[in-house]
GROMACS .gro file of C-alpha atoms in nm:
model
  421
    1UNK     CA    1   6.093  -1.637  -1.130
    2UNK     CA    2   6.304  -1.854  -0.902
    3UNK     CA    3   6.204  -2.162  -0.702
    4UNK     CA    4   6.124  -2.061  -0.343
    5UNK     CA    5   6.004  -2.399  -0.212
    6UNK     CA    6   6.089  -2.751  -0.323
    7UNK     CA    7   5.955  -3.079  -0.184
    8UNK     CA    8   6.154  -3.391  -0.268
    9UNK     CA    9   6.017  -3.741  -0.200
   10UNK     CA   10   5.819  -3.630   0.107
   11UNK     CA   11   5.664  -3.920   0.298
   12UNK     CA   12   5.510  -3.932   0.644
   13UNK     CA   13   5.441  -4.253   0.835
   14UNK     CA   14   5.232  -4.290   1.150
   15UNK     CA   15   5.170  -4.582   1.381
   16UNK     CA   16   4.798  -4.648   1.418
   17UNK     CA   17   4.624  -4.645   1.753
   18UNK     CA   18   4.919  -4.529   1.962
   19UNK     CA   19   5.109  -4.211   2.037
   20UNK     CA   20   5.476  -4.201   1.939
   21UNK     CA   21   5.654  -4.509   1.809
   22UNK     CA   22   5.443  -4.742   2.019
   23UNK     CA   23   5.663  -5.005   2.184
   24UNK     CA   24   6.012  -5.032   2.332
   25UNK     CA   25   6.086  -5.324   2.099
   26UNK     CA   26   6.013  -5.105   1.794
   27UNK     CA   27   6.226  -4.823   1.934
   28UNK     CA   28   6.516  -5.061   2.000
   29UNK     CA   29   6.480  -5.217   1.658
   30UNK     CA   30   6.491  -4.878   1.491
   31UNK     CA   31   6.794  -4.775   1.704
   32UNK     CA   32   6.980  -5.097   1.617
   33UNK     CA   33   6.927  -5.041   1.243
   34UNK     CA   34   7.029  -4.675   1.273
   35UNK     CA   35   7.358  -4.740   1.455
   36UNK     CA   36   7.449  -4.990   1.182
   37UNK     CA   37   7.380  -4.728   0.916
   38UNK     CA   38   7.078  -4.911   0.775
   39UNK     CA   39   6.735  -4.779   0.676
   40UNK     CA   40   6.445  -4.779   0.920
   41UNK     CA   41   6.293  -5.130   0.894
   42UNK     CA   42   5.940  -4.991   0.925
   43UNK     CA   43   5.973  -4.783   0.609
   44UNK     CA   44   5.907  -5.102   0.413
   45UNK     CA   45   5.570  -5.165   0.577
   46UNK     CA   46   5.252  -4.965   0.615
   47UNK     CA   47   4.910  -4.939   0.452
   48UNK     CA   48   4.786  -4.682   0.202
   49UNK     CA   49   4.616  -4.384   0.364
   50UNK     CA   50   4.256  -4.482   0.282
   51UNK     CA   51   4.047  -4.379   0.583
   52UNK     CA   52   3.736  -4.566   0.457
   53UNK     CA   53   3.890  -4.914   0.481
   54UNK     CA   54   4.006  -5.115   0.779
   55UNK     CA   55   4.384  -5.140   0.806
   56UNK     CA   56   4.572  -5.468   0.806
   57UNK     CA   57   4.896  -5.300   0.919
   58UNK     CA   58   5.007  -5.118   1.233
   59UNK     CA   59   5.157  -4.843   1.018
   60UNK     CA   60   5.000  -4.608   0.766
   61UNK     CA   61   5.153  -4.370   0.512
   62UNK     CA   62   4.980  -4.035   0.558
   63UNK     CA   63   5.194  -3.908   0.267
   64UNK     CA   64   5.392  -4.107   0.013
   65UNK     CA   65   5.657  -3.970  -0.227
   66UNK     CA   66   5.527  -3.614  -0.273
   67UNK     CA   67   5.731  -3.402  -0.516
   68UNK     CA   68   5.665  -3.048  -0.635
   69UNK     CA   69   5.821  -2.704  -0.678
   70UNK     CA   70   5.671  -2.362  -0.608
   71UNK     CA   71   5.791  -2.049  -0.785
   72UNK     CA   72   5.818  -1.713  -0.610
   73UNK     CA   73   5.489  -1.522  -0.635
   74UNK     CA   74   5.290  -1.834  -0.719
   75UNK     CA   75   4.966  -1.934  -0.544
   76UNK     CA   76   4.953  -2.313  -0.518
   77UNK     CA   77   4.622  -2.479  -0.433
   78UNK     CA   78   4.624  -2.816  -0.256
   79UNK     CA   79   4.291  -2.998  -0.286
   80UNK     CA   80   4.160  -3.341  -0.201
   81UNK     CA   81   3.907  -3.525   0.012
   82UNK     CA   82   3.914  -3.526   0.392
   83UNK     CA   83   4.202  -3.744   0.506
   84UNK     CA   84   4.393  -3.715   0.177
   85UNK     CA   85   4.701  -3.573   0.355
   86UNK     CA   86   4.665  -3.199   0.285
   87UNK     CA   87   4.703  -3.078   0.644
   88UNK     CA   88   4.988  -3.322   0.710
   89UNK     CA   89   5.173  -3.182   0.408
   90UNK     CA   90   5.124  -2.823   0.526
   91UNK     CA   91   5.248  -2.913   0.875
   92UNK     CA   92   5.565  -3.059   0.724
   93UNK     CA   93   5.613  -2.751   0.504
   94UNK     CA   94   5.564  -2.530   0.811
   95UNK     CA   95   5.815  -2.730   1.017
   96UNK     CA   96   5.545  -2.824   1.270
   97UNK     CA   97   5.638  -3.188   1.217
   98UNK     CA   98   5.916  -3.354   1.023
   99UNK     CA   99   5.888  -3.591   0.728
  100UNK     CA  100   5.967  -3.960   0.770
  101UNK     CA  101   6.160  -3.948   0.444
  102UNK     CA  102   6.239  -3.672   0.198
  103UNK     CA  103   6.350  -3.312   0.222
  104UNK     CA  104   6.195  -2.963   0.213
  105UNK     CA  105   6.404  -2.679   0.071
  106UNK     CA  106   6.279  -2.323   0.125
  107UNK     CA  107   6.407  -1.967   0.100
  108UNK     CA  108   6.274  -1.696   0.329
  109UNK     CA  109   6.029  -1.673   0.616
  110UNK     CA  110   5.723  -1.900   0.638
  111UNK     CA  111   5.403  -1.791   0.816
  112UNK     CA  112   5.144  -2.062   0.881
  113UNK     CA  113   4.773  -2.050   0.953
  114UNK     CA  114   4.691  -2.416   1.007
  115UNK     CA  115   4.427  -2.397   1.279
  116UNK     CA  116   4.217  -2.127   1.443
  117UNK     CA  117   4.453  -1.906   1.642
  118UNK     CA  118   4.770  -2.093   1.546
  119UNK     CA  119   5.060  -1.969   1.759
  120UNK     CA  120   4.841  -1.754   1.984
  121UNK     CA  121   4.887  -1.763   2.360
  122UNK     CA  122   4.538  -1.758   2.517
  123UNK     CA  123   4.645  -1.557   2.821
  124UNK     CA  124   4.800  -1.276   2.616
  125UNK     CA  125   4.599  -0.995   2.462
  126UNK     CA  126   4.545  -0.960   2.090
  127UNK     CA  127   4.806  -0.685   2.069
  128UNK     CA  128   5.062  -0.887   2.268
  129UNK     CA  129   5.005  -1.185   2.037
  130UNK     CA  130   5.076  -0.964   1.736
  131UNK     CA  131   5.421  -0.888   1.876
  132UNK     CA  132   5.474  -1.251   1.982
  133UNK     CA  133   5.399  -1.383   1.632
  134UNK     CA  134   5.616  -1.114   1.473
  135UNK     CA  135   5.907  -1.210   1.698
  136UNK     CA  136   5.861  -1.578   1.606
  137UNK     CA  137   5.884  -1.475   1.239
  138UNK     CA  138   6.211  -1.298   1.316
  139UNK     CA  139   6.085  -0.941   1.283
  140UNK     CA  140   6.211  -0.653   1.494
  141UNK     CA  141   5.984  -0.455   1.724
  142UNK     CA  142   6.009  -0.153   1.494
  143UNK     CA  143   5.895  -0.361   1.195
  144UNK     CA  144   5.595  -0.492   1.388
  145UNK     CA  145   5.499  -0.144   1.513
  146UNK     CA  146   5.495  -0.019   1.154
  147UNK     CA  147   5.230  -0.283   1.068
  148UNK     CA  148   5.035  -0.283   1.396
  149UNK     CA  149   4.763  -0.037   1.292
  150UNK     CA  150   4.703  -0.214   0.958
  151UNK     CA  151   4.675  -0.553   1.130
  152UNK     CA  152   4.422  -0.431   1.385
  153UNK     CA  153   4.218  -0.246   1.124
  154UNK     CA  154   4.206  -0.545   0.886
  155UNK     CA  155   4.110  -0.789   1.161
  156UNK     CA  156   3.813  -0.577   1.270
  157UNK     CA  157   3.894  -0.650   1.636
  158UNK     CA  158   3.997  -0.300   1.745
  159UNK     CA  159   3.758  -0.301   2.041
  160UNK     CA  160   3.901  -0.625   2.182
  161UNK     CA  161   4.268  -0.588   2.096
  162UNK     CA  162   4.360  -0.537   2.465
  163UNK     CA  163   4.151  -0.837   2.576
  164UNK     CA  164   4.305  -1.183   2.632
  165UNK     CA  165   4.265  -1.402   2.324
  166UNK     CA  166   4.103  -1.681   2.529
  167UNK     CA  167   3.788  -1.464   2.538
  168UNK     CA  168   3.774  -1.430   2.158
  169UNK     CA  169   3.527  -1.624   1.947
  170UNK     CA  170   3.670  -1.864   1.688
  171UNK     CA  171   3.587  -1.611   1.415
  172UNK     CA  172   3.769  -1.328   1.594
  173UNK     CA  173   4.076  -1.547   1.650
  174UNK     CA  174   4.100  -1.647   1.286
  175UNK     CA  175   4.052  -1.283   1.178
  176UNK     CA  176   4.341  -1.166   1.394
  177UNK     CA  177   4.558  -1.467   1.310
  178UNK     CA  178   4.513  -1.413   0.936
  179UNK     CA  179   4.584  -1.040   0.967
  180UNK     CA  180   4.907  -1.113   1.158
  181UNK     CA  181   5.018  -1.379   0.908
  182UNK     CA  182   4.937  -1.164   0.605
  183UNK     CA  183   5.069  -0.824   0.716
  184UNK     CA  184   5.396  -0.934   0.878
  185UNK     CA  185   5.531  -0.996   0.527
  186UNK     CA  186   5.635  -1.361   0.519
  187UNK     CA  187   5.797  -1.486   0.200
  188UNK     CA  188   5.568  -1.792   0.204
  189UNK     CA  189   5.215  -1.787   0.350
  190UNK     CA  190   5.068  -2.130   0.431
  191UNK     CA  191   4.691  -2.139   0.486
  192UNK     CA  192   4.480  -2.440   0.574
  193UNK     CA  193   4.098  -2.455   0.570
  194UNK     CA  194   4.066  -2.189   0.843
  195UNK     CA  195   3.899  -1.917   0.639
  196UNK     CA  196   3.578  -2.122   0.648
  197UNK     CA  197   3.547  -2.018   1.013
  198UNK     CA  198   3.514  -1.652   0.919
  199UNK     CA  199   3.201  -1.485   0.791
  200UNK     CA  200   3.136  -1.407   0.423
  201UNK     CA  201   3.263  -1.048   0.451
  202UNK     CA  202   3.592  -1.162   0.605
  203UNK     CA  203   3.641  -1.443   0.354
  204UNK     CA  204   3.607  -1.190   0.071
  205UNK     CA  205   3.860  -0.958   0.239
  206UNK     CA  206   4.100  -1.246   0.305
  207UNK     CA  207   4.094  -1.370  -0.055
  208UNK     CA  208   4.145  -1.015  -0.179
  209UNK     CA  209   4.442  -0.975   0.054
  210UNK     CA  210   4.595  -1.303  -0.063
  211UNK     CA  211   4.563  -1.185  -0.422
  212UNK     CA  212   4.742  -0.862  -0.328
  213UNK     CA  213   5.016  -1.061  -0.153
  214UNK     CA  214   5.086  -1.279  -0.456
  215UNK     CA  215   5.031  -1.033  -0.743
  216UNK     CA  216   5.132  -0.705  -0.582
  217UNK     CA  217   5.405  -0.810  -0.340
  218UNK     CA  218   5.532  -1.115  -0.532
  219UNK     CA  219   5.507  -1.342  -0.230
  220UNK     CA  220   5.411  -1.711  -0.234
  221UNK     CA  221   5.089  -1.863  -0.098
  222UNK     CA  222   5.004  -2.230  -0.034
  223UNK     CA  223   4.628  -2.261   0.000
  224UNK     CA  224   4.419  -2.560   0.112
  225UNK     CA  225   4.042  -2.533   0.075
  226UNK     CA  226   3.731  -2.735  -0.004
  227UNK     CA  227   3.580  -2.423  -0.161
  228UNK     CA  228   3.650  -2.485  -0.529
  229UNK     CA  229   3.532  -2.136  -0.626
  230UNK     CA  230   3.795  -1.983  -0.395
  231UNK     CA  231   4.064  -2.216  -0.532
  232UNK     CA  232   3.976  -2.121  -0.889
  233UNK     CA  233   3.971  -1.747  -0.822
  234UNK     CA  234   4.290  -1.739  -0.614
  235UNK     CA  235   4.530  -2.011  -0.727
  236UNK     CA  236   4.756  -2.011  -1.031
  237UNK     CA  237   4.823  -2.385  -1.010
  238UNK     CA  238   4.698  -2.678  -0.802
  239UNK     CA  239   4.783  -3.032  -0.699
  240UNK     CA  240   4.530  -3.301  -0.608
  241UNK     CA  241   4.605  -3.543  -0.324
  242UNK     CA  242   4.436  -3.879  -0.282
  243UNK     CA  243   4.518  -4.131  -0.009
  244UNK     CA  244   4.844  -3.949   0.063
  245UNK     CA  245   4.967  -3.948  -0.298
  246UNK     CA  246   4.975  -3.682  -0.570
  247UNK     CA  247   4.732  -3.789  -0.842
  248UNK     CA  248   4.725  -3.467  -1.048
  249UNK     CA  249   4.933  -3.151  -1.085
  250UNK     CA  250   4.859  -2.874  -1.331
  251UNK     CA  251   4.639  -2.573  -1.403
  252UNK     CA  252   4.373  -2.477  -1.149
  253UNK     CA  253   4.071  -2.541  -1.373
  254UNK     CA  254   4.206  -2.879  -1.483
  255UNK     CA  255   4.289  -2.980  -1.124
  256UNK     CA  256   3.943  -2.881  -0.993
  257UNK     CA  257   3.773  -3.066  -1.279
  258UNK     CA  258   3.988  -3.373  -1.213
  259UNK     CA  259   3.902  -3.363  -0.842
  260UNK     CA  260   3.528  -3.318  -0.899
  261UNK     CA  261   3.508  -3.583  -1.171
  262UNK     CA  262   3.712  -3.830  -0.965
  263UNK     CA  263   3.473  -3.787  -0.674
  264UNK     CA  264   3.168  -3.817  -0.898
  265UNK     CA  265   3.239  -4.188  -0.960
  266UNK     CA  266   3.249  -4.149  -1.338
  267UNK     CA  267   2.898  -4.006  -1.385
  268UNK     CA  268   2.747  -3.995  -1.734
  269UNK     CA  269   2.483  -3.776  -1.892
  270UNK     CA  270   2.223  -4.053  -1.862
  271UNK     CA  271   2.117  -4.325  -1.617
  272UNK     CA  272   1.894  -4.624  -1.674
  273UNK     CA  273   1.746  -4.845  -1.405
  274UNK     CA  274   1.589  -5.188  -1.416
  275UNK     CA  275   1.251  -5.255  -1.261
  276UNK     CA  276   1.415  -5.449  -0.979
  277UNK     CA  277   1.601  -5.137  -0.865
  278UNK     CA  278   1.273  -4.982  -0.745
  279UNK     CA  279   1.059  -5.291  -0.701
  280UNK     CA  280   1.005  -5.232  -0.330
  281UNK     CA  281   0.918  -4.863  -0.374
  282UNK     CA  282   0.545  -4.803  -0.322
  283UNK     CA  283   0.532  -4.469  -0.502
  284UNK     CA  284   0.746  -4.477  -0.817
  285UNK     CA  285   0.999  -4.656  -1.030
  286UNK     CA  286   1.277  -4.460  -1.203
  287UNK     CA  287   1.357  -4.596  -1.547
  288UNK     CA  288   1.571  -4.329  -1.714
  289UNK     CA  289   1.707  -3.976  -1.688
  290UNK     CA  290   1.914  -3.824  -1.967
  291UNK     CA  291   2.055  -3.489  -2.080
  292UNK     CA  292   2.159  -3.461  -2.445
  293UNK     CA  293   2.170  -3.232  -2.747
  294UNK     CA  294   1.839  -3.220  -2.936
  295UNK     CA  295   1.821  -3.441  -3.246
  296UNK     CA  296   2.153  -3.604  -3.153
  297UNK     CA  297   2.252  -3.936  -3.001
  298UNK     CA  298   2.318  -3.967  -2.630
  299UNK     CA  299   2.696  -3.984  -2.678
  300UNK     CA  300   2.723  -3.673  -2.900
  301UNK     CA  301   2.899  -3.376  -2.734
  302UNK     CA  302   2.676  -3.081  -2.642
  303UNK     CA  303   2.777  -2.746  -2.793
  304UNK     CA  304   2.665  -2.409  -2.660
  305UNK     CA  305   2.453  -2.353  -2.971
  306UNK     CA  306   2.265  -2.683  -2.923
  307UNK     CA  307   1.922  -2.698  -2.768
  308UNK     CA  308   1.934  -2.944  -2.477
  309UNK     CA  309   1.674  -3.216  -2.423
  310UNK     CA  310   1.612  -3.343  -2.071
  311UNK     CA  311   1.418  -3.671  -2.064
  312UNK     CA  312   1.278  -3.847  -1.758
  313UNK     CA  313   1.102  -4.186  -1.774
  314UNK     CA  314   0.913  -4.244  -1.450
  315UNK     CA  315   0.668  -4.514  -1.344
  316UNK     CA  316   0.389  -4.385  -1.121
  317UNK     CA  317   0.255  -4.642  -0.877
  318UNK     CA  318   0.002  -4.414  -0.706
  319UNK     CA  319  -0.297  -4.228  -0.846
  320UNK     CA  320  -0.175  -3.905  -0.695
  321UNK     CA  321   0.052  -3.616  -0.789
  322UNK     CA  322   0.426  -3.679  -0.776
  323UNK     CA  323   0.644  -3.370  -0.779
  324UNK     CA  324   0.970  -3.391  -0.974
  325UNK     CA  325   1.250  -3.139  -0.921
  326UNK     CA  326   1.580  -3.118  -1.109
  327UNK     CA  327   1.853  -2.901  -0.955
  328UNK     CA  328   2.128  -2.787  -1.193
  329UNK     CA  329   2.473  -2.711  -1.047
  330UNK     CA  330   2.805  -2.589  -1.183
  331UNK     CA  331   3.137  -2.772  -1.142
  332UNK     CA  332   3.194  -2.606  -0.803
  333UNK     CA  333   2.867  -2.742  -0.664
  334UNK     CA  334   2.687  -2.406  -0.671
  335UNK     CA  335   2.317  -2.421  -0.762
  336UNK     CA  336   2.231  -2.242  -1.087
  337UNK     CA  337   1.858  -2.301  -1.117
  338UNK     CA  338   1.581  -2.545  -1.028
  339UNK     CA  339   1.349  -2.711  -1.281
  340UNK     CA  340   1.019  -2.838  -1.137
  341UNK     CA  341   0.759  -3.050  -1.321
  342UNK     CA  342   0.454  -2.829  -1.368
  343UNK     CA  343   0.221  -3.063  -1.561
  344UNK     CA  344  -0.072  -3.227  -1.378
  345UNK     CA  345  -0.208  -3.440  -1.663
  346UNK     CA  346  -0.072  -3.750  -1.490
  347UNK     CA  347  -0.220  -3.667  -1.150
  348UNK     CA  348  -0.483  -3.944  -1.131
  349UNK     CA  349  -0.305  -4.196  -1.353
  350UNK     CA  350  -0.083  -4.497  -1.289
  351UNK     CA  351   0.175  -4.619  -1.537
  352UNK     CA  352   0.501  -4.531  -1.711
  353UNK     CA  353   0.533  -4.169  -1.826
  354UNK     CA  354   0.802  -3.996  -2.031
  355UNK     CA  355   0.859  -3.631  -1.942
  356UNK     CA  356   1.056  -3.395  -2.164
  357UNK     CA  357   1.197  -3.045  -2.119
  358UNK     CA  358   1.382  -2.847  -2.389
  359UNK     CA  359   1.642  -2.598  -2.266
  360UNK     CA  360   1.725  -2.317  -2.511
  361UNK     CA  361   2.050  -2.292  -2.701
  362UNK     CA  362   2.303  -2.026  -2.595
  363UNK     CA  363   2.198  -2.075  -2.234
  364UNK     CA  364   2.485  -2.261  -2.064
  365UNK     CA  365   2.844  -2.146  -2.075
  366UNK     CA  366   3.103  -2.410  -2.157
  367UNK     CA  367   3.188  -2.635  -1.865
  368UNK     CA  368   3.074  -2.937  -1.665
  369UNK     CA  369   2.731  -2.938  -1.499
  370UNK     CA  370   2.562  -3.170  -1.252
  371UNK     CA  371   2.195  -3.252  -1.191
  372UNK     CA  372   2.022  -3.359  -0.867
  373UNK     CA  373   1.688  -3.543  -0.882
  374UNK     CA  374   1.424  -3.498  -0.610
  375UNK     CA  375   1.078  -3.659  -0.601
  376UNK     CA  376   0.804  -3.536  -0.369
  377UNK     CA  377   0.469  -3.682  -0.260
  378UNK     CA  378   0.214  -3.476  -0.068
  379UNK     CA  379   0.478  -3.207  -0.007
  380UNK     CA  380   0.713  -3.462   0.148
  381UNK     CA  381   1.044  -3.555  -0.013
  382UNK     CA  382   1.054  -3.929  -0.078
  383UNK     CA  383   1.365  -3.949  -0.296
  384UNK     CA  384   1.682  -3.747  -0.344
  385UNK     CA  385   1.985  -3.839  -0.555
  386UNK     CA  386   2.265  -3.582  -0.581
  387UNK     CA  387   2.471  -3.570  -0.901
  388UNK     CA  388   2.255  -3.836  -1.062
  389UNK     CA  389   2.376  -3.725  -1.406
  390UNK     CA  390   2.635  -3.482  -1.537
  391UNK     CA  391   2.693  -3.328  -1.877
  392UNK     CA  392   2.958  -3.122  -2.051
  393UNK     CA  393   2.887  -2.818  -2.270
  394UNK     CA  394   3.159  -2.732  -2.523
  395UNK     CA  395   3.235  -2.399  -2.687
  396UNK     CA  396   3.082  -2.385  -3.034
  397UNK     CA  397   3.324  -2.329  -3.324
  398UNK     CA  398   3.430  -1.969  -3.379
  399UNK     CA  399   3.614  -1.794  -3.656
  400UNK     CA  400   3.981  -1.727  -3.592
  401UNK     CA  401   4.027  -1.388  -3.431
  402UNK     CA  402   3.670  -1.368  -3.297
  403UNK     CA  403   3.687  -1.597  -2.995
  404UNK     CA  404   3.846  -1.413  -2.703
  405UNK     CA  405   3.862  -1.700  -2.454
  406UNK     CA  406   3.622  -1.846  -2.202
  407UNK     CA  407   3.416  -1.598  -2.001
  408UNK     CA  408   3.343  -1.658  -1.634
  409UNK     CA  409   3.017  -1.793  -1.498
  410UNK     CA  410   2.797  -2.100  -1.563
  411UNK     CA  411   2.552  -1.920  -1.794
  412UNK     CA  412   2.624  -1.728  -2.113
  413UNK     CA  413   2.297  -1.643  -2.292
  414UNK     CA  414   2.279  -1.439  -2.611
  415UNK     CA  415   2.011  -1.169  -2.617
  416UNK     CA  416   1.898  -0.931  -2.889
  417UNK     CA  417   2.005  -0.571  -2.841
  418UNK     CA  418   1.801  -0.286  -2.986
  419UNK     CA  419   1.875   0.080  -3.033
  420UNK     CA  420   1.583   0.289  -2.911
  421UNK     CA  421   1.538   0.609  -3.104
   0.00000   0.00000   0.00000
């Protein structure tokens, strides 16, 4: 496969608080440096693109020194937190805006879906916008007519195709916009987080279509999403952006795990609290929560064939029932199951109690899992901590030639099969 898109040292700088360059003095200063053949003086200043901190500079780098290559037929995922620079990068790749420094090299037509109804004229009908977008992509009228029926059928907007787009709902606009972008055969399809606007049925159709585009037609897709399950199922490779910089580039599973672990603040499979942490709480004090392999130390890796011990040390400060709920999630944040404390022996007692649950071996598939802790009193939630602990389950050792690779899904139980005569 050949390289169809290459980004070299892409950076984008913005001036905070103002539109454009800001002041005449800055414009003149830039012009004076340019006519003398010197670099822009403001390229040497500017803060890191961290939206959570107050800036001490008038300039900010939305992107800084981004480099990557995309092969023809590849599906590249771009993931990161809000404000990491994903949409800015896609706008530069789509030629919506230009980079401050660096260069984009591409071969072929690029179709972009950056916002709901990108490139649609609100006064034109759905059908007229199909032809308008096709013309923008450089297609002839005959080429567009050959795809018109497929576009309308895929979008599910046949009844409203002769109605002005300004009367469409946001879901209808994104349906039609995606159908136009996908069926008019661009060489590179750029998609931002717009599929989230559509319903579940359309999202499934859209992901299936993108898979057909990349695998069947050999075209390239750049995909930005906060849905890690969609990234894993669709993308062949991914990059992770943080504060405008590339912090990871590699396989999709590795990139998603890096992103989730980075945003989990280094969680461990146990937490311990001092009494002072819950001193002011009138109902309980949380001393410890841990997840570990049975009969092993806390730092021993958990294998699939290990039984798993969940231990909770809780101080009850009221002579009443406290409900404890543990929610187990996979590495994409999807809930797998809920574990609720069902013992009432401590109902009328006050003191420190240690609760234990044993999860069976051959229950979890290999992967990273997260646990939420919720505590209830009189049917009212009084405490909730998401991702309070995390743990990793590793594949148990297998004989050479037997293991066929990781199977999909968070659970992988082993059951006994019988032949009924």
